[in-house]
XYZ file of C-alpha atoms in Angstrom:
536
model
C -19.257 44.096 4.691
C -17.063 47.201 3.859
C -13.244 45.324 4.014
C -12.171 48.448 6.489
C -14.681 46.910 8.719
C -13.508 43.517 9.027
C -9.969 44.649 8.639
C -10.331 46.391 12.263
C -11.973 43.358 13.344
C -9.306 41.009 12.602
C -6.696 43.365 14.092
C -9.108 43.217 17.387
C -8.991 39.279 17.215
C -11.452 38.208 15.000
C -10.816 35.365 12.413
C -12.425 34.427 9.261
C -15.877 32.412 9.666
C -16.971 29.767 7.385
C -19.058 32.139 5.314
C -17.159 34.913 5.052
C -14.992 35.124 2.013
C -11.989 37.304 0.410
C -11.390 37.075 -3.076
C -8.970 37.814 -6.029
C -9.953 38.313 -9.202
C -8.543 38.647 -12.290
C -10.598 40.658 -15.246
C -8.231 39.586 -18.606
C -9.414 41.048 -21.365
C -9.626 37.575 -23.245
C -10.362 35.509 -19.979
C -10.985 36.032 -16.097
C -10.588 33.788 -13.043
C -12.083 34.002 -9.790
C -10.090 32.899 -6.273
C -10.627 32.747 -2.764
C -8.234 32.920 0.280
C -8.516 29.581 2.406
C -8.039 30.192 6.166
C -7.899 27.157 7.198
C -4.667 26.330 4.874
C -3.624 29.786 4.706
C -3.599 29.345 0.780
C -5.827 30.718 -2.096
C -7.640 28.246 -4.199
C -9.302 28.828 -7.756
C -12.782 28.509 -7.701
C -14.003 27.115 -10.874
C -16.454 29.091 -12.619
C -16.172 27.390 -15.851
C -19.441 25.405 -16.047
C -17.806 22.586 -16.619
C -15.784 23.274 -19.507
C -12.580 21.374 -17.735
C -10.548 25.225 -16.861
C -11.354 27.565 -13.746
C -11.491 30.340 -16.240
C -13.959 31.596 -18.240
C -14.002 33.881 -21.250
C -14.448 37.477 -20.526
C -17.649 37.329 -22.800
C -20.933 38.269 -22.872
C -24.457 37.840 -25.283
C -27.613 39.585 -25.164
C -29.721 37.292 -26.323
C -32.790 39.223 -28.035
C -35.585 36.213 -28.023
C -35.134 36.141 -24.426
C -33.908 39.505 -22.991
C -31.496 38.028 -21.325
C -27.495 38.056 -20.885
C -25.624 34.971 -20.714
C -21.787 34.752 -19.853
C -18.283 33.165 -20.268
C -18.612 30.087 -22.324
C -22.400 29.952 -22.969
C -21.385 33.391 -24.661
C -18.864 32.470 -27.110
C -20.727 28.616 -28.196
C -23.732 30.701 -28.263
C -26.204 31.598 -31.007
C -25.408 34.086 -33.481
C -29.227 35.031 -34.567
C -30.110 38.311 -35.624
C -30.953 40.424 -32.470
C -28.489 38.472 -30.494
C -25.308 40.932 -29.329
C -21.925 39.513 -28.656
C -19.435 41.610 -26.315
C -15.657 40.982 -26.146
C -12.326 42.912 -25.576
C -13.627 44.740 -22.676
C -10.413 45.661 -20.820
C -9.330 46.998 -23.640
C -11.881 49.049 -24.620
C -11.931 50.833 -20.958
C -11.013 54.292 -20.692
C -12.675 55.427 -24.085
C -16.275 56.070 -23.024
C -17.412 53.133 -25.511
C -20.988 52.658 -25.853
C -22.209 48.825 -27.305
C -25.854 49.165 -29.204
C -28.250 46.470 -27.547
C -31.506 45.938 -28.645
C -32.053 49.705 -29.866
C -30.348 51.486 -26.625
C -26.711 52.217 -26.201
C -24.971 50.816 -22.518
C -21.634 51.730 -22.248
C -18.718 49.457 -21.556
C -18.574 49.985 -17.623
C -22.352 49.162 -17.367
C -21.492 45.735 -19.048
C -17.946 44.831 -17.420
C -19.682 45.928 -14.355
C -22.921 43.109 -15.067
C -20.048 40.579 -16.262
C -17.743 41.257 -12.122
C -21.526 40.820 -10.752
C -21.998 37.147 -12.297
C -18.411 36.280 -12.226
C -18.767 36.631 -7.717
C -22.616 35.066 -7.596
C -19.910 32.120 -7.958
C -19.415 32.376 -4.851
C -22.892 32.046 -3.593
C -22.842 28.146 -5.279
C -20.506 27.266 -2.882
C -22.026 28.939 0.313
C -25.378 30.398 -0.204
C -25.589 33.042 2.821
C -21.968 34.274 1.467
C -20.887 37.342 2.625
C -17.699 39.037 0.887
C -15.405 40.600 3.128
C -12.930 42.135 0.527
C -12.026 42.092 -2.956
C -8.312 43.006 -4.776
C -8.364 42.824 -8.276
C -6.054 42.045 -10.738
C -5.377 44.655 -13.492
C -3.135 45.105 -16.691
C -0.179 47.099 -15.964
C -0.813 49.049 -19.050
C -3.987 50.292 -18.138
C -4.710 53.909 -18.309
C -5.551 56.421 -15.715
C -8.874 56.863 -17.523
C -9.238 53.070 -17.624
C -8.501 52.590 -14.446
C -10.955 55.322 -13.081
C -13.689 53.529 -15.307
C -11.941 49.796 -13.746
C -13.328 51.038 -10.652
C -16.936 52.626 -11.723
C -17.625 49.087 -12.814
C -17.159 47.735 -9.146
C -19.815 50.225 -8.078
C -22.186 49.197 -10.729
C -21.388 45.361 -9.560
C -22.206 46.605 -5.808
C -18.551 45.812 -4.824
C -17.696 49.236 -3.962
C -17.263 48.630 -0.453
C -15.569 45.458 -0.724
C -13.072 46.448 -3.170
C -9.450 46.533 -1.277
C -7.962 47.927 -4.344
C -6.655 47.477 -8.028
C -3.344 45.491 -7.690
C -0.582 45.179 -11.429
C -1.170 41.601 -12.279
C 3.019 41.161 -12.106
C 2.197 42.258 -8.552
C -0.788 39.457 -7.864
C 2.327 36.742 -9.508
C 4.847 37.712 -7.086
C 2.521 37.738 -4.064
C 1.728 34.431 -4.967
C 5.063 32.990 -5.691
C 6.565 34.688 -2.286
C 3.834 33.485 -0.120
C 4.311 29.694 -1.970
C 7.737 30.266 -1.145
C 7.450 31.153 2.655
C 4.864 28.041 3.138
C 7.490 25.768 1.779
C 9.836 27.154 4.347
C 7.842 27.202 6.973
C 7.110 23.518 6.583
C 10.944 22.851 7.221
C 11.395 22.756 3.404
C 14.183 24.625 0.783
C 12.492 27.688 -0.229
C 12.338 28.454 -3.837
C 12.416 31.767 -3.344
C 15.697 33.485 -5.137
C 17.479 35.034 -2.071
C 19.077 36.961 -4.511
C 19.619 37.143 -8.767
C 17.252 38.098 -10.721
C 13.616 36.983 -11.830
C 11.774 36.608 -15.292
C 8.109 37.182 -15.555
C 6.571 35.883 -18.878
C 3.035 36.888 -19.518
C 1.442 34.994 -22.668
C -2.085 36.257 -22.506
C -4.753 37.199 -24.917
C -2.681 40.876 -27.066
C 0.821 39.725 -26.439
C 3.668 38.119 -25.514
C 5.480 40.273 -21.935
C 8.520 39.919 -20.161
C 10.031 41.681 -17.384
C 13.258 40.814 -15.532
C 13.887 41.856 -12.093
C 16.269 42.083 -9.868
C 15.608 41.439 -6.236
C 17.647 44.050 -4.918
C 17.010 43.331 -0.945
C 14.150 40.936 0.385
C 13.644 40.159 4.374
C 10.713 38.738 6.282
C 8.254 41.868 5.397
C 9.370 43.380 2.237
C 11.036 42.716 -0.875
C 12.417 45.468 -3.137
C 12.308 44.568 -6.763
C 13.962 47.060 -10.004
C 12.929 46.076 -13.567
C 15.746 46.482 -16.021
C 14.449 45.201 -18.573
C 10.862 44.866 -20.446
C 9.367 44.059 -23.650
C 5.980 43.006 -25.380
C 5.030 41.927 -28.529
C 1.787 41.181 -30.251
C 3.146 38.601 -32.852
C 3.346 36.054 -30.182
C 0.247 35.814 -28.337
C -3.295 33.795 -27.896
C -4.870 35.726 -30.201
C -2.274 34.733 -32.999
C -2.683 30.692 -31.866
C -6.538 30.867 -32.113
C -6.279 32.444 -35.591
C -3.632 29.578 -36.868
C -5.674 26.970 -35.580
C -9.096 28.244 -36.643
C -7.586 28.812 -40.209
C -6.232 24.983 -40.204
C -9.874 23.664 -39.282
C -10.582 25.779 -42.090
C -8.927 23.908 -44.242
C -10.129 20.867 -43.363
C -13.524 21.981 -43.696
C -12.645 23.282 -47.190
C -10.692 19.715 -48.196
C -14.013 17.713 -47.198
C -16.369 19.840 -49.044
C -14.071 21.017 -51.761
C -15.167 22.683 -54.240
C -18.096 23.616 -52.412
C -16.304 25.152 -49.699
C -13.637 27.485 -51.433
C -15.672 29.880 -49.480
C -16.052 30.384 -46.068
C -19.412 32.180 -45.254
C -19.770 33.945 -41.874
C -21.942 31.368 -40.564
C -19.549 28.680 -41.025
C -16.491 30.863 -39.851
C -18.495 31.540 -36.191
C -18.820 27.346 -36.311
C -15.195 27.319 -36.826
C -13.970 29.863 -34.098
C -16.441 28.057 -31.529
C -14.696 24.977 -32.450
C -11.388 26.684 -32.482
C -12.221 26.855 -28.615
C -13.754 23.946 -28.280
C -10.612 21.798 -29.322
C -7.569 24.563 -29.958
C -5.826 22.538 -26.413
C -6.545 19.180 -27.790
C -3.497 19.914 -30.419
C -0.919 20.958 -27.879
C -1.139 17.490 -25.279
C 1.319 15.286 -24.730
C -0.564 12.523 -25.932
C -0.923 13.552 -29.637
C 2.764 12.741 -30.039
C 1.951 9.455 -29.096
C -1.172 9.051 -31.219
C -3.240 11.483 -33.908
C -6.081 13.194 -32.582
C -9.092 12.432 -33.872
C -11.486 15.432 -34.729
C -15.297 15.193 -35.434
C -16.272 18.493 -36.787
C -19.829 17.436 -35.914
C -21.595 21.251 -37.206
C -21.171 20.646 -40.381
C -23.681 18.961 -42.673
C -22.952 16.121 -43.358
C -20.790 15.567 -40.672
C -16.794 14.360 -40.538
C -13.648 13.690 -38.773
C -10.529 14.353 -39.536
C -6.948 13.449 -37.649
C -3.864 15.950 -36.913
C -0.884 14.467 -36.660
C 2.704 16.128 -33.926
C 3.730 16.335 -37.499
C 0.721 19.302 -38.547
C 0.854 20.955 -34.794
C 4.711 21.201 -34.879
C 4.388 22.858 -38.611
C 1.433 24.906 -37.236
C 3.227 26.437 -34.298
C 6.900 26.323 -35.807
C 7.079 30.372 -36.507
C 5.196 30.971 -33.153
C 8.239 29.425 -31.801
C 10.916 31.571 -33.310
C 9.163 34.485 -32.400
C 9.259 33.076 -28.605
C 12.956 32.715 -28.932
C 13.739 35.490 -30.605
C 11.439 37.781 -28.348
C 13.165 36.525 -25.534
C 16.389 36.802 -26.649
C 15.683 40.434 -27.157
C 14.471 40.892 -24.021
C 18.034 39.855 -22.202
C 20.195 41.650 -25.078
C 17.756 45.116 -23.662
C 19.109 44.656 -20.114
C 21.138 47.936 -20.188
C 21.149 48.858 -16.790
C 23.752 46.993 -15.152
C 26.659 46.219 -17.725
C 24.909 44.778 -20.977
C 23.028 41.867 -22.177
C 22.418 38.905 -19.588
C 22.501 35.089 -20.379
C 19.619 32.323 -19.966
C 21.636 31.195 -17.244
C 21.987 34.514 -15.382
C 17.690 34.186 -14.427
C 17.431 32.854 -11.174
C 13.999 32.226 -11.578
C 10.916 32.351 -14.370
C 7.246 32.771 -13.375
C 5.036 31.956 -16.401
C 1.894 32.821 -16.258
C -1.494 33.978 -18.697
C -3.916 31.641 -20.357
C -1.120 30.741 -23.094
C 1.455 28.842 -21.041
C -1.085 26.009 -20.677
C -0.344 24.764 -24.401
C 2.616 22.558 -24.548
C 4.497 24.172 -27.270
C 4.905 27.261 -25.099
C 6.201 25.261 -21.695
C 8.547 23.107 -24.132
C 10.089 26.566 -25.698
C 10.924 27.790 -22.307
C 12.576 24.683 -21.344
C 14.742 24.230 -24.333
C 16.044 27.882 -23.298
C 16.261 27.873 -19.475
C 17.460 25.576 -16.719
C 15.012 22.988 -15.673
C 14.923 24.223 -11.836
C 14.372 27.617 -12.685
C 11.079 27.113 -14.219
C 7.667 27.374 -12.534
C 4.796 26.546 -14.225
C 1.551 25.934 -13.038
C -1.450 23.856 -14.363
C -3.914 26.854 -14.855
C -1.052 29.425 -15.276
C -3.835 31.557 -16.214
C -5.292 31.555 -12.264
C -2.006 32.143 -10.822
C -2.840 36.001 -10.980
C -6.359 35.847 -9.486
C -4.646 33.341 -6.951
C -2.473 36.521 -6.236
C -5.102 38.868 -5.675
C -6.575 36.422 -2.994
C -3.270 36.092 -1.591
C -3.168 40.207 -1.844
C -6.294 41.118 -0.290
C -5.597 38.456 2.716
C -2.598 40.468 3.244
C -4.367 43.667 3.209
C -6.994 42.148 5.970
C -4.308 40.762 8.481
C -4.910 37.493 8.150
C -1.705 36.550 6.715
C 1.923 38.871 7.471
C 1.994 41.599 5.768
C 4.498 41.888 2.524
C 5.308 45.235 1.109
C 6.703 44.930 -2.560
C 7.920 47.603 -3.754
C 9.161 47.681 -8.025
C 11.309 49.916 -8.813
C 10.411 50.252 -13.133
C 13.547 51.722 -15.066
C 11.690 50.894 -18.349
C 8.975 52.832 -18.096
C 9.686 57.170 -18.676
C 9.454 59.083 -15.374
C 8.043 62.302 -17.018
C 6.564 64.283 -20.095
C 9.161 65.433 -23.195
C 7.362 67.961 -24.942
C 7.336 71.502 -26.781
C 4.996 74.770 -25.560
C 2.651 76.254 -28.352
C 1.468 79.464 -28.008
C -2.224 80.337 -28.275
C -3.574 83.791 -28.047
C -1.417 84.975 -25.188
C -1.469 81.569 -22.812
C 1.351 78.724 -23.749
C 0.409 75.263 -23.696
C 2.857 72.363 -22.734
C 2.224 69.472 -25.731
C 3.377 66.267 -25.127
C 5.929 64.585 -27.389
C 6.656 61.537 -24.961
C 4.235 60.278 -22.399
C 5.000 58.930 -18.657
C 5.015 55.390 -18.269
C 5.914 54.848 -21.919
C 8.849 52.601 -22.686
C 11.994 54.222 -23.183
C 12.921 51.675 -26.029
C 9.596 52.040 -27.870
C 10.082 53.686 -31.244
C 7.852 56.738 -31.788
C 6.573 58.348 -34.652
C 8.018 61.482 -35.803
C 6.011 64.835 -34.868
C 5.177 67.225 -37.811
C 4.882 70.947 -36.389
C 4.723 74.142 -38.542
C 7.193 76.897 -37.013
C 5.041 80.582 -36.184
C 8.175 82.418 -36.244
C 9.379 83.857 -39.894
C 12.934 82.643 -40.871
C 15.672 85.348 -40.716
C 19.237 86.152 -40.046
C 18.725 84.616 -36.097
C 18.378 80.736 -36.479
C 15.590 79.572 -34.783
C 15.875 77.361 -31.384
C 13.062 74.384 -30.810
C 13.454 74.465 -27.184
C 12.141 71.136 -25.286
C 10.577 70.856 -21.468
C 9.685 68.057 -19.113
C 6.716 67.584 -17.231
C 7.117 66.110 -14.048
C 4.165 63.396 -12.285
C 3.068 67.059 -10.098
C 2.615 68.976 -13.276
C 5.769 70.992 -13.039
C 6.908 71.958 -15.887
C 10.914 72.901 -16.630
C 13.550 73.445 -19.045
C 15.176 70.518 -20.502
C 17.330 71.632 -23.392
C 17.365 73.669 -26.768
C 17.634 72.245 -30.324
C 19.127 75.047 -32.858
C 18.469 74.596 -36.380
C 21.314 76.723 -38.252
C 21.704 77.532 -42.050
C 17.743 77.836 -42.557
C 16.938 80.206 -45.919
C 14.809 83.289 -44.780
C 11.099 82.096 -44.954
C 8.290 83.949 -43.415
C 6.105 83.225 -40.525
C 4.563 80.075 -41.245
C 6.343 78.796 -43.877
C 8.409 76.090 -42.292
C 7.849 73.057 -41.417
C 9.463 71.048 -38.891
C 10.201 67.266 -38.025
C 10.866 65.975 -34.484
C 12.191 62.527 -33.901
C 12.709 61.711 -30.174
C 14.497 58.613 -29.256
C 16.377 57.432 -26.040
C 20.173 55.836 -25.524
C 18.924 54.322 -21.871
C 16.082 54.908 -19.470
C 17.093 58.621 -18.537
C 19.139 59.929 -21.734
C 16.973 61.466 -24.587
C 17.925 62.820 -28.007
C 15.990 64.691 -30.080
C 16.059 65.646 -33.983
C 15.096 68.192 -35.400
C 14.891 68.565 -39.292
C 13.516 71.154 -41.957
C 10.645 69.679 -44.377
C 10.054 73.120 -46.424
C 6.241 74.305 -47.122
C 5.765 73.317 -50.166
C 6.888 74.090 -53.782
C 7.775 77.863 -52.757
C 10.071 76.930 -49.796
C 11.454 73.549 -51.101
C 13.003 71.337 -47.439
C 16.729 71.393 -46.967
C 18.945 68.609 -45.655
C 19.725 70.846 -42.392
C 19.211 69.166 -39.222
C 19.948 69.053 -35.837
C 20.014 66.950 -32.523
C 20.881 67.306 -28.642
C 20.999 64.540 -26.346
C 19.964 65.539 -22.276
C 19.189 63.484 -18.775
C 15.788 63.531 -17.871
């Protein structure tokens, strides 16, 4: 049913039958979980899709398997068999927005086609629970670093799945977590309990997913019964700490195991034996990080290798394994409240009022135990598939959008991210044409590259002025400020080289550098440079 549809009906009166469902879902580009909204409770509830496997996620994963002709998906994907023919797709979030084509089986199908085959299986979920099913609207879950070309091709892949009519909208995943953890909060209250929603303060959201480790803080700058305002002033990432990184230690530790039992056999590992080892990596990485392996050594039976063996890891191995991971936890989030610039300087561990953790990582131990030896206990909120709290958002999200719970407008306010272009104009022929230096929606505290120009204009007695503009999110282009390089040696046209180093003191104060590099032998660089800091 197109949402719009059953939208007006629910503002006429209508309610939501048995089988009619809305959903959340959250595409990750390592894993993906699948919720629907419960009417009868008002809540959203995971629906586990994993086959089994003991989590409501699945890997976003899928193999064409050449024998057969056939696809198979999440789990069955990644333990499946590597035989020649057979074609393993991963990473597709992050390949979106680059018109990627995969080869399968001599013809190429581009990336939408096969995220938009993988939405398609992950909602026939659905139909298990209630087979005449009919889906009344969709929001789903997206990075917030997406792309407007991966976005536009987010969406194309709901039209190949047949969800085009369904689909509410594409929602920030931050955005599905607060939903979530504001409707929790007005349950709780509602039921005559303390809220544990922060009336005021400020809130950390920790995202430990698949690329990286990313924080934002917040501060809740007004919140009533339909709205809450939110301004970021502070965010970072970092790919050091991150799922990705985990997997790899623990993969490379059962490959040293492998190599002890078979030594000197094994001093090689052979591809075959290295896809054993990263299925088993999956398999058992979660075994490593329970509570009960401190109590007792967990017993491992690689069982794929020939002959078989076990082998036991002790707290001792997993705390040596993990130990660096750690630091870089602490230290990334000590960075992250020492970049809080906005309001008077760094902030403390004690100045969060509140820290959602969510993403497939926060359900190993290690990661849960770091953010408790940093923050007080009753600010943290952890759930036990922190991974579905975003899909559990999205439900929670497109019930809003339908009526059938009050709406909630959240509105961010994002001081992190920049506001506009910062670029030069080149002339070609007779037209000019604005080139970007610094994007929108970049990070103001990301370092950039230097850009390496060559200067049209020959070198004479007038010094010669790089003159800077900003592009606004209409396209308007304007004046920001001129850079003047003085003391230059006459050169002629072309013979000078330029470098331009932009950086930025705070969200909306820029300075760029401009320095000479020379041309070469004949026109040797200088040490002459020159900067000028502006507001954007």
């Amino acid at each position: 049913m197109y949402w719009k549809k059953f939208h007006n009906l629910v503002s006429a009166g209508a309610s939501l039958e048995e089988a009619q469902f809305v959903l959340g879902i959250d595409i990750g580009n390592d894993s993906s979980s699948l919720s629907l909204f419960n009417a009868g409770s008002g809540q959203a509830e995971v629906v586990d899709i994993s086959g089994g496997y003991g989590k409501p996620s699945v890997p976003t994963a899928m193999q064409y398997i050449a024998e057969t002709r056939e696809w198979v998906y999440g789990e069955y994907a990644v333990l499946g068999d590597n035989a020649l023919g057979n074609v393993l797709v991963t990473g597709l979030v992050e390949r979106l927005g680059k018109h990627e084509y995969v080869d399968v089986d001599g013809r190429s199908v581009s990336v939408v086609t096969l995220l938009g085959m993988f939405i398609k299986e992950l909602v026939s979920h659905i139909y298990s629970i209630n087979p005449r099913a009919e889906i009344v609207g969709v929001a789903a879950a997206i990075p917030g670093y997406l792309s407007d070309d991966a976005r536009s091709e987010f969406l194309l892949a709901f039209n190949k799945a047949g969800l085009e009519k369904e689909l509410i909208g594409l929602v920030t995943d931050r955005e599905c977590v607060l939903h979530g953890y504001f409707h929790g909060s007005s349950l709780a209250a509602g039921r005559g309990r303390k809220t544990s929603a922060p009336l005021a303060g400020r809130v950390l959201l920790l995202d430990l997913g698949s690329r990286e480790l990313r924080g934002t803080v917040f501060d809740i700058t007004s919140m009533a019964q339909d709205s809450v305002h939110l301004r970021s002033t502070s965010s970072l990432f970092e790919g050091n700490v991150s799922t990705n990184v985990v997997n790899s230690l623990v993969s490379d530790l059962f490959g040293l195991f492998y190599r002890d039992n078979f030594a000197p056999e094994a001093d090689k590992i052979t591809p075959a034996v290295q896809a054993h080892l990263d299925a088993f990596t999956f398999q058992h990485r979660d075994i490593l990080f329970q509570k009960s392996i401190k109590a007792k050594p967990a017993r491992l039976y690689f069982n794929f290798a020939y002959p078989a063996f076990s082998r036991s890891v002790s707290e001792g191995e997993v705390a040596s394994l993990i130990g660096d991971i750690e630091l870089r936890m602490k230290d990334f989030i000590a960075k992250l409240l020492k970049n809080n610039t906005h309001d008077g300087g760094s902030l403390q561990a004690s100045d969060i009022g509140t820290v959602l953790a969510y993403g497939g990582g926060f359900e190993m131990m290690w990661a849960r135990d770091v953010l408790r030896g940093i923050f007080p206990e009753g600010s943290l909120h952890f759930r036990k598939n922190s991974k579905s709290c975003v899909s559990e958002g999205a439900a929670v999200s497109a019930a809003r959008s339908l009526c059938l719970l009050p709406k909630l407008e959240l509105t961010i306010t994002d001081l992190n991210r920049v506001n506009v272009d910062i670029g030069i104009m080149i002339t070609s022929g007779r037209r000019e044409r604005f080139v970007p230096i610094v994007e929108q929606s970049s990070f103001w505290w990301q370092k950039r590259p230097p850009v390496h120009f060559i200067l049209g204009d020959a070198i004479a007695a007038e010094p010669p002025g790089i003159r800077f503009f900003r592009r606004d999110q209409r396209g308007d282009i304007t004046f920001a400020e001129e850079v003047t390089l003085r003391g230059l040696p006459e050169r002629p046209r072309g013979a000078t080289r330029l470098c331009v180093d932009i950086s930025f003191k705070n969200f909306n104060c820029v300075t760029c550098r401009v320095r000479d590099l020379g041309f070469g032998e004949m026109f040797p660089k200088t040490d002459i440079a020159a900067d000028k800091s502006f507001f954007i």
